[in-house]
Short mmCIF file of C-alpha atoms in Angstrom, two decimals:
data_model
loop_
_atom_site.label_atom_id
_atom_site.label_comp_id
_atom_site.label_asym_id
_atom_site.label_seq_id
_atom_site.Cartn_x
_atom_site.Cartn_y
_atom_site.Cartn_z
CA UNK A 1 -30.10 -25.27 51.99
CA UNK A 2 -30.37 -28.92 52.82
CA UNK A 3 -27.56 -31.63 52.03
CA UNK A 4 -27.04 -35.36 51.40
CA UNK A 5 -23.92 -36.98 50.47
CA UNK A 6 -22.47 -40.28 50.08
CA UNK A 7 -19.31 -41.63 48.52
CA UNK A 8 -18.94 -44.42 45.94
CA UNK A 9 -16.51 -47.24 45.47
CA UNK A 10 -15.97 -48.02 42.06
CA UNK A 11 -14.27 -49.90 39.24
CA UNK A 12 -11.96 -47.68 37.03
CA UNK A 13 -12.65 -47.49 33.74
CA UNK A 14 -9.81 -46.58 31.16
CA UNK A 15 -10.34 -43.60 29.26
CA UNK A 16 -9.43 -45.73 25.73
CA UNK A 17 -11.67 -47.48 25.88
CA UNK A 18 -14.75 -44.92 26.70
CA UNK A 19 -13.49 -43.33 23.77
CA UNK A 20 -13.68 -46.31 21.53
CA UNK A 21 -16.98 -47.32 22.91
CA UNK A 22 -18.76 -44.28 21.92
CA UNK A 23 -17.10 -44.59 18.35
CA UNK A 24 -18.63 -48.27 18.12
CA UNK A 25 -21.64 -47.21 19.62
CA UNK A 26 -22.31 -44.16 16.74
CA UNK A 27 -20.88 -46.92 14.37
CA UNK A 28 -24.19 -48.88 15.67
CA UNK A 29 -26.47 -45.92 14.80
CA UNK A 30 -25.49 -45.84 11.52
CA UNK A 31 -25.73 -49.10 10.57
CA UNK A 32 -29.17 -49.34 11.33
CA UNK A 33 -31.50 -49.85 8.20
CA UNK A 34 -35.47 -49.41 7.75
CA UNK A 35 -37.99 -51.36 6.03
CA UNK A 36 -40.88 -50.45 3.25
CA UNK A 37 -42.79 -49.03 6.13
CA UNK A 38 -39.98 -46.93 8.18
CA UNK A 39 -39.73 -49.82 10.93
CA UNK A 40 -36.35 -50.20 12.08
CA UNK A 41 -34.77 -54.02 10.72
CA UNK A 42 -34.22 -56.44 13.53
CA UNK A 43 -31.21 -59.09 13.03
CA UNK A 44 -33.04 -62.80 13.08
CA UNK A 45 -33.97 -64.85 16.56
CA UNK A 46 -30.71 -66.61 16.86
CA UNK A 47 -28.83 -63.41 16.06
CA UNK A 48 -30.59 -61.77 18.52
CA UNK A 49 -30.72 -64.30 21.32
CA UNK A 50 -26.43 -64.76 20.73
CA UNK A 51 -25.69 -61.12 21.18
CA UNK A 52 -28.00 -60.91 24.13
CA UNK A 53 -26.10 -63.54 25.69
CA UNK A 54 -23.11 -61.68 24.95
CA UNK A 55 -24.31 -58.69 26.81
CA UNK A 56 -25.50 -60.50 29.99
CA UNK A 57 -21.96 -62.05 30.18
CA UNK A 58 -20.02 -58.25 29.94
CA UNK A 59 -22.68 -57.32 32.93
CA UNK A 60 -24.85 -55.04 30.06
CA UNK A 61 -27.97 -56.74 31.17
CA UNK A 62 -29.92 -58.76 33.64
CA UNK A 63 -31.95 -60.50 31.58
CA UNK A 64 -34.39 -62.04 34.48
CA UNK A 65 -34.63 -59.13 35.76
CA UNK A 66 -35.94 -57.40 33.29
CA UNK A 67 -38.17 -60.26 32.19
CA UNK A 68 -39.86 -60.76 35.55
CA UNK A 69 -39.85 -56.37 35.40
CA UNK A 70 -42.17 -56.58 32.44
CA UNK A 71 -44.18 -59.26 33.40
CA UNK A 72 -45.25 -57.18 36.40
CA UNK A 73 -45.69 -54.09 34.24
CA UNK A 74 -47.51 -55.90 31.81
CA UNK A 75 -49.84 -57.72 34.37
CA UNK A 76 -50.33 -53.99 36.06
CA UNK A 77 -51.71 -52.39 33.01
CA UNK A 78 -53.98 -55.44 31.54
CA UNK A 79 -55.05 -56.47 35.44
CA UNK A 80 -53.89 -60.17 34.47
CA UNK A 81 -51.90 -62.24 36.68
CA UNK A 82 -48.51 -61.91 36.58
CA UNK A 83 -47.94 -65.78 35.51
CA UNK A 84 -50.01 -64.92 32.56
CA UNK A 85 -48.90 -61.77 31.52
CA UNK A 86 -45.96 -63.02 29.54
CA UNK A 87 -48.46 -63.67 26.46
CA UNK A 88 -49.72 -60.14 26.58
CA UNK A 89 -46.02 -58.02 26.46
CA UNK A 90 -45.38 -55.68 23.76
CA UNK A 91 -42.08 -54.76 22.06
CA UNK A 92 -40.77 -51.68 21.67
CA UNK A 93 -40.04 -50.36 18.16
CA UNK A 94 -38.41 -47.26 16.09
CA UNK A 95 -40.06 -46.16 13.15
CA UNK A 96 -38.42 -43.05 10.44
CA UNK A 97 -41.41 -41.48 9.59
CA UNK A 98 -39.84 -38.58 7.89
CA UNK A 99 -36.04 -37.93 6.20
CA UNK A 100 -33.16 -39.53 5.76
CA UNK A 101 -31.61 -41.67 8.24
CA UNK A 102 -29.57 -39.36 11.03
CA UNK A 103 -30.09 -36.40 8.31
CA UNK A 104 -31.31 -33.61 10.30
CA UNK A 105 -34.72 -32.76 10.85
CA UNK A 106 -35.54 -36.59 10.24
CA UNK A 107 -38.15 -37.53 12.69
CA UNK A 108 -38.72 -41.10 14.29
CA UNK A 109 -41.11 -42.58 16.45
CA UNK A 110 -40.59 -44.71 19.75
CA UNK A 111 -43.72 -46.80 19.99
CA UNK A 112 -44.83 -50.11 21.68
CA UNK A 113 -46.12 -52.90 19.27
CA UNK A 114 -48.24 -55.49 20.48
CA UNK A 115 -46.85 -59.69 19.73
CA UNK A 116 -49.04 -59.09 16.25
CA UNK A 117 -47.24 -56.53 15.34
CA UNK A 118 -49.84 -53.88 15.79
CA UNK A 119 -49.06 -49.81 17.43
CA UNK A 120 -50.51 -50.21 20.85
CA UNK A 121 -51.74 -46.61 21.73
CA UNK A 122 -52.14 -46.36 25.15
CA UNK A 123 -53.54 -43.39 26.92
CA UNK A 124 -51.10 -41.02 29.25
CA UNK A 125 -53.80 -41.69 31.70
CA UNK A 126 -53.25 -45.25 32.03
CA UNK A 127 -50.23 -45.97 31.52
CA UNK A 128 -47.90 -42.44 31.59
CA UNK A 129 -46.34 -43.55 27.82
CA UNK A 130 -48.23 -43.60 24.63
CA UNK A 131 -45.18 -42.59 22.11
CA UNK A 132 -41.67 -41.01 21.84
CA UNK A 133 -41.08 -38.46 19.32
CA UNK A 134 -37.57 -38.23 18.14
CA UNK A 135 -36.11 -35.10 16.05
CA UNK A 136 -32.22 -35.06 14.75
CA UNK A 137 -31.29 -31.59 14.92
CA UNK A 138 -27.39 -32.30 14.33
CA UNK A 139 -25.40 -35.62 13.65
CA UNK A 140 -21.58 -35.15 13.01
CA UNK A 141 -19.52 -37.36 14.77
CA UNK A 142 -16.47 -35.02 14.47
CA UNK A 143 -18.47 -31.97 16.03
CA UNK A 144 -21.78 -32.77 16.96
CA UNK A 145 -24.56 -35.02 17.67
CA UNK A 146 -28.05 -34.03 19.21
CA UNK A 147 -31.80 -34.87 19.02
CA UNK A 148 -34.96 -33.31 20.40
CA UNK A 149 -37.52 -35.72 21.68
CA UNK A 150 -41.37 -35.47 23.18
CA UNK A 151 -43.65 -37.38 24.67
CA UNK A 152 -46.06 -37.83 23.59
CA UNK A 153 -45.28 -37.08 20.37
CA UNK A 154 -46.84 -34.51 19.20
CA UNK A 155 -45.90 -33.69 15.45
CA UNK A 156 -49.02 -33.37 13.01
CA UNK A 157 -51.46 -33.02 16.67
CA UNK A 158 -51.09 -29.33 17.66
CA UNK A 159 -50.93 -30.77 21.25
CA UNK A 160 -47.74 -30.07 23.83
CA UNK A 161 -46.20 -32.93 24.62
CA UNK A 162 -46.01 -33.67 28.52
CA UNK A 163 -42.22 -34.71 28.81
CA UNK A 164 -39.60 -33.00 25.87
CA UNK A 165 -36.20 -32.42 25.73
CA UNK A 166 -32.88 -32.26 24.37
CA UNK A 167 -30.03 -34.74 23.89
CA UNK A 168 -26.27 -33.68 22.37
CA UNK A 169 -22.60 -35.06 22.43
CA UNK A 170 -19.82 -33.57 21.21
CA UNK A 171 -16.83 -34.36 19.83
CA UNK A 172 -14.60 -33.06 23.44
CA UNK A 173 -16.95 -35.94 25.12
CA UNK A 174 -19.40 -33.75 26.93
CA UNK A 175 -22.93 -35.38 26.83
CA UNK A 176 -26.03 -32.87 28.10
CA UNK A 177 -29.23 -33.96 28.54
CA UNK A 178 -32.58 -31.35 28.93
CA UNK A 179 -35.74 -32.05 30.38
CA UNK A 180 -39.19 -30.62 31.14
CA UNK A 181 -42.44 -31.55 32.61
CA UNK A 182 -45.70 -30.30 32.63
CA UNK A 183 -47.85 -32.89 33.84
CA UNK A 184 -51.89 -31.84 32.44
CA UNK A 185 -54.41 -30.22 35.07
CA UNK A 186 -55.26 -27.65 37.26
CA UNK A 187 -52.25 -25.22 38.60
CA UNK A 188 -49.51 -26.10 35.70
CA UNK A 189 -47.03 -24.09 38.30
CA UNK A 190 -47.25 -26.49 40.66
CA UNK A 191 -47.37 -29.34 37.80
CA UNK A 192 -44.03 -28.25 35.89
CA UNK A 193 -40.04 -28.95 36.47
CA UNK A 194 -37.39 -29.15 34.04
CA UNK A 195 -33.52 -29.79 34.65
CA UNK A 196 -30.42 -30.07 32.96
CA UNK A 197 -27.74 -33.37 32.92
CA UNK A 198 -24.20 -32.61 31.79
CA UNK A 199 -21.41 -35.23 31.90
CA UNK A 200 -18.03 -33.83 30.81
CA UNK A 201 -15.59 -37.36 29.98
CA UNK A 202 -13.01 -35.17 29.41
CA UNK A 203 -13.34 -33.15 32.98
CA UNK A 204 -13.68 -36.55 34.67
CA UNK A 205 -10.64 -37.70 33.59
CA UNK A 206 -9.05 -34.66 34.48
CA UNK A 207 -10.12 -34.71 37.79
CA UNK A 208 -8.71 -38.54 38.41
CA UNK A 209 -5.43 -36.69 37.27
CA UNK A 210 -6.35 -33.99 40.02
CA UNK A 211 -6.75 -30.52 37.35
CA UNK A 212 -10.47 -30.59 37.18
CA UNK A 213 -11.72 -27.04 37.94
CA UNK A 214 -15.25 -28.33 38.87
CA UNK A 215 -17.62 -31.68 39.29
CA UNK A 216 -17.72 -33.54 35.84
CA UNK A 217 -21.02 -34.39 36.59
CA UNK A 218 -23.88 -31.58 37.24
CA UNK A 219 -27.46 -32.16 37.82
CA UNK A 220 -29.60 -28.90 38.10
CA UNK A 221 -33.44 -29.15 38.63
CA UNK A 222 -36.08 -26.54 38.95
CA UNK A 223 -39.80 -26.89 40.42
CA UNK A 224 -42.10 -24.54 42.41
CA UNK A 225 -41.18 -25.74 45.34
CA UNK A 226 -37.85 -26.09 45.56
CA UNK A 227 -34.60 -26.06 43.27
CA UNK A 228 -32.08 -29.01 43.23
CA UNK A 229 -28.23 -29.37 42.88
CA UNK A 230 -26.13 -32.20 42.11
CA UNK A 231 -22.76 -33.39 41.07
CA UNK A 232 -20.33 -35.96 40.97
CA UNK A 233 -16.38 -35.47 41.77
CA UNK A 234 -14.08 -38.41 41.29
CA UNK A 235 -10.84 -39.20 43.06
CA UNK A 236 -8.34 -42.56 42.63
CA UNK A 237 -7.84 -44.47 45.86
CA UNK A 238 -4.49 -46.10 46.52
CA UNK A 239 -5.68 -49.41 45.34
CA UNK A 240 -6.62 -48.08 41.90
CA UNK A 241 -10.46 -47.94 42.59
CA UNK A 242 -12.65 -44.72 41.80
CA UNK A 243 -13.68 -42.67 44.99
CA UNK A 244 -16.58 -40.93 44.17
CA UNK A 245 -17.88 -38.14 46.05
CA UNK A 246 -22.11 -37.88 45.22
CA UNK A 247 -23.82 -34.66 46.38
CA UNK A 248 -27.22 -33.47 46.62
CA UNK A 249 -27.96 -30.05 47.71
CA UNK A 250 -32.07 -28.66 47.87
CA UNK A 251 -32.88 -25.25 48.17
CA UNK A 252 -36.37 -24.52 49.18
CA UNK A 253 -38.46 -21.78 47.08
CA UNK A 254 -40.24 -19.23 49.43
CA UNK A 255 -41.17 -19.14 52.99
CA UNK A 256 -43.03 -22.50 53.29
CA UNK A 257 -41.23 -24.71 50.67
CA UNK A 258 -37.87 -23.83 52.75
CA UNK A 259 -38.56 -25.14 56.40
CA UNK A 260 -40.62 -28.13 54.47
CA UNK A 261 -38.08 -28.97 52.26
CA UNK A 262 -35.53 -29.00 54.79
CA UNK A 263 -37.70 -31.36 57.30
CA UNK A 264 -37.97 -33.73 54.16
CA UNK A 265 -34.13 -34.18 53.65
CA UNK A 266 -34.02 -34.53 57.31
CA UNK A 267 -36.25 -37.41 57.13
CA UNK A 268 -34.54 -39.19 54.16
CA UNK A 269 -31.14 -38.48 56.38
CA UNK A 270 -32.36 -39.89 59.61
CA UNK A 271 -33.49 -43.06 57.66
CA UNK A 272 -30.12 -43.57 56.55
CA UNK A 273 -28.78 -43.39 59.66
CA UNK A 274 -31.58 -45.63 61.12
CA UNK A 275 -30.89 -47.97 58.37
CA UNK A 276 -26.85 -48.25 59.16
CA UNK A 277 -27.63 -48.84 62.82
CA UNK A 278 -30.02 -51.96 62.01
CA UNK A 279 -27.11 -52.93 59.56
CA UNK A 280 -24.52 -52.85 62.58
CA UNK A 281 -26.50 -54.86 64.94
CA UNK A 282 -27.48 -57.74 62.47
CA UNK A 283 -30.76 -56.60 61.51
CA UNK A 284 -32.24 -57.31 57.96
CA UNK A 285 -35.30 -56.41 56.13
CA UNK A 286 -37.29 -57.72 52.90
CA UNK A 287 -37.46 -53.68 51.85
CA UNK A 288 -34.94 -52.55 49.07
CA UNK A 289 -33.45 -49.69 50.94
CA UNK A 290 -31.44 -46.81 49.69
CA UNK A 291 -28.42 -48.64 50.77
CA UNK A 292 -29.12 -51.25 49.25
CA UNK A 293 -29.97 -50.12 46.04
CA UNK A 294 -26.47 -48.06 45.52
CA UNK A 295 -24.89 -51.51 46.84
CA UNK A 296 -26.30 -52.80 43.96
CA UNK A 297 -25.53 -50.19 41.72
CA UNK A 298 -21.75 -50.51 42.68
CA UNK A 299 -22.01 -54.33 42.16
CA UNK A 300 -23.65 -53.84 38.34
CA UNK A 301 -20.95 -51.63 37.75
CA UNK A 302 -17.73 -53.42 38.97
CA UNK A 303 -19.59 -56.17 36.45
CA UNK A 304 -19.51 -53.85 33.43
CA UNK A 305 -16.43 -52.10 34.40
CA UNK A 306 -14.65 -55.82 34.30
CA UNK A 307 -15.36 -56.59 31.07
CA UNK A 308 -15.20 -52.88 29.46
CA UNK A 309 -12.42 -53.81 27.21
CA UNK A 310 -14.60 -56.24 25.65
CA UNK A 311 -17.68 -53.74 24.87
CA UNK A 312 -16.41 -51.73 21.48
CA UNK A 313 -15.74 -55.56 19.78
CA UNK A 314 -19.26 -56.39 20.94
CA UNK A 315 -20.60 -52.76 19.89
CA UNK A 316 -19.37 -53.33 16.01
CA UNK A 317 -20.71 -57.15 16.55
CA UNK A 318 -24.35 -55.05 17.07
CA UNK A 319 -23.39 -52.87 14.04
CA UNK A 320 -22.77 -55.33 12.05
CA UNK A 321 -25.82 -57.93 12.58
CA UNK A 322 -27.84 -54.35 12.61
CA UNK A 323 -26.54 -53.46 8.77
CA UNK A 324 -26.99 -57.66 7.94
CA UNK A 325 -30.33 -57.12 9.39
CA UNK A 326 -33.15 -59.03 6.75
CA UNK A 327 -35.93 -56.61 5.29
CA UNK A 328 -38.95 -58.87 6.73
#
């Protein structure tokens, strides 16, 4: 078994106002209303551009970011330049194509729609995303909530979908997440992995308050080669910050996934360590490192975690444009 670790320093959160957050954020769901033709109703422009200025100032978003992020996708897939390619993005877009709204069994699609308007149907080949099926299998907010979804979507096609999964939250807080892959071609073994995300609020809690029994946060993956463990354990520091404890544990399948698995994690360790030494003596490179990135991550989220308080007001601000949303 091979191991990485590496601890976080994080803004605390208070438990309220997860709680009340999720509440907005199913209050959200349900507000949302369809047109003649199943597409999901989009509040008007300056409805749209005030609440995403709302959410770049509570750290939701990075709205450049992601702008100069799709220009490069975009510009990728239609081999335009970059500069250009702002003409040629597409939206993304929910349709209820069968059912009731959050009844279950209801099925929606996730699809990209070109600035006309228009489906864009791209092939897996291309671009590795043609369409999202999305199934409700349960939706109570006082017990359950859970959806199935595949992509492609497959409903109506007969054909497998190459990524499909499961989604639920519960009423205790505990959010799980299913996955599976099986990439088309030759050898499907060596083509398929599928793994499991649980995140327990009420265990995490618990474990700031030192009587969690285990990690509230459990990754567990599964391939051919090799099978994966992760979790997250949380501790408070004396200064009120979250200490968080981020493990990664990979376990080799068979004789020559072990050693090769092992040399791999060596490799990604050494870097690290390569990496801090460069960082002690001054050195600095144009290459997002690994480092780097989770010193970003830790950034984002003191940025979010600041303004926390403030996200269930803006959630039932969404609802609320959402359900005021005009039918064109």
């Amino acid at each position: 078994m091979s191991r990485l670790s590496h601890v976080l320093d994080l803004a605390p959160v208070d438990r309220e106002v997860v709680t009340r957050s999720v509440a907005a954020a199913h209050e959200v769901v349900r507000s949302c209303r369809f047109d003649g033709r199943g597409w999901l109703r989009t509040p008007d422009a300056p409805t749209r551009e005030r609440l995403a200025r709302r959410a770049e100032e509570l750290g939701l978003v990075d709205r450049e970011g992601g702008e100069r992020r799709e220009r490069a996708r975009t510009a990728q897939h239609t081999g335009e330049e970059i500069d250009g390619a702002a003409e040629r993005v597409t939206t993304t877009a929910l349709q209820l194509q069968s059912g009731r709204h959050l009844a279950p069994r209801s099925h929606y699609l996730v699809a990209e729609l070109t600035p006309d308007g228009v489906p864009l149907e791209p092939s897996y080949e291309e671009q590795g995303w043609s369409s999202t099926g999305l199934t409700v299998t349960a939706w109570d907010e006082a017990d359950t909530c859970a959806l199935e979804y595949a992509m492609p979507d497959g409903v109506g096609t007969g054909e497998p979908p190459v990524t499909s999964g499961t989604v639920s939250h519960d009423a205790s807080g505990v959010l799980t997440a299913t996955m599976r892959i099986r990439l088309p071609g030759r050898f499907p073994r060596w083509r398929t992995a599928s793994g499991t995300l649980t995140v327990d609020t009420g265990a995490w809690y618990a474990a700031l308050d030192g009587a969690a029994a285990g990690p509230p946060v459990r990754l567990s993956a599964t391939h051919a080669l090799a099978n994966v463990e992760a979790w997250l354990s949380p501790t408070i520091r004396d200064d009120g910050r979250w200490e968080v404890s981020a493990v990664l544990d990979v376990r080799g399948r068979g004789l020559i996934a072990r050693p090769l698995v092992a040399l791999v994690v060596w490799a990604v360790r050494g870097s690290f360590r390569r990496e801090a030494r460069r960082e002690r003596r001054g050195h600095t490179t144009e290459v997002v490192s690994p480092r780097e990135r989770l010193d970003r991550f830790r950034d984002s989220w003191d940025r979010a975690a600041s303004t926390a308080g403030r996200l269930p007001d803006y959630l039932r601000d969404v609802a609320q444009a959402m359900a005021e949303a005009p039918g064109d």
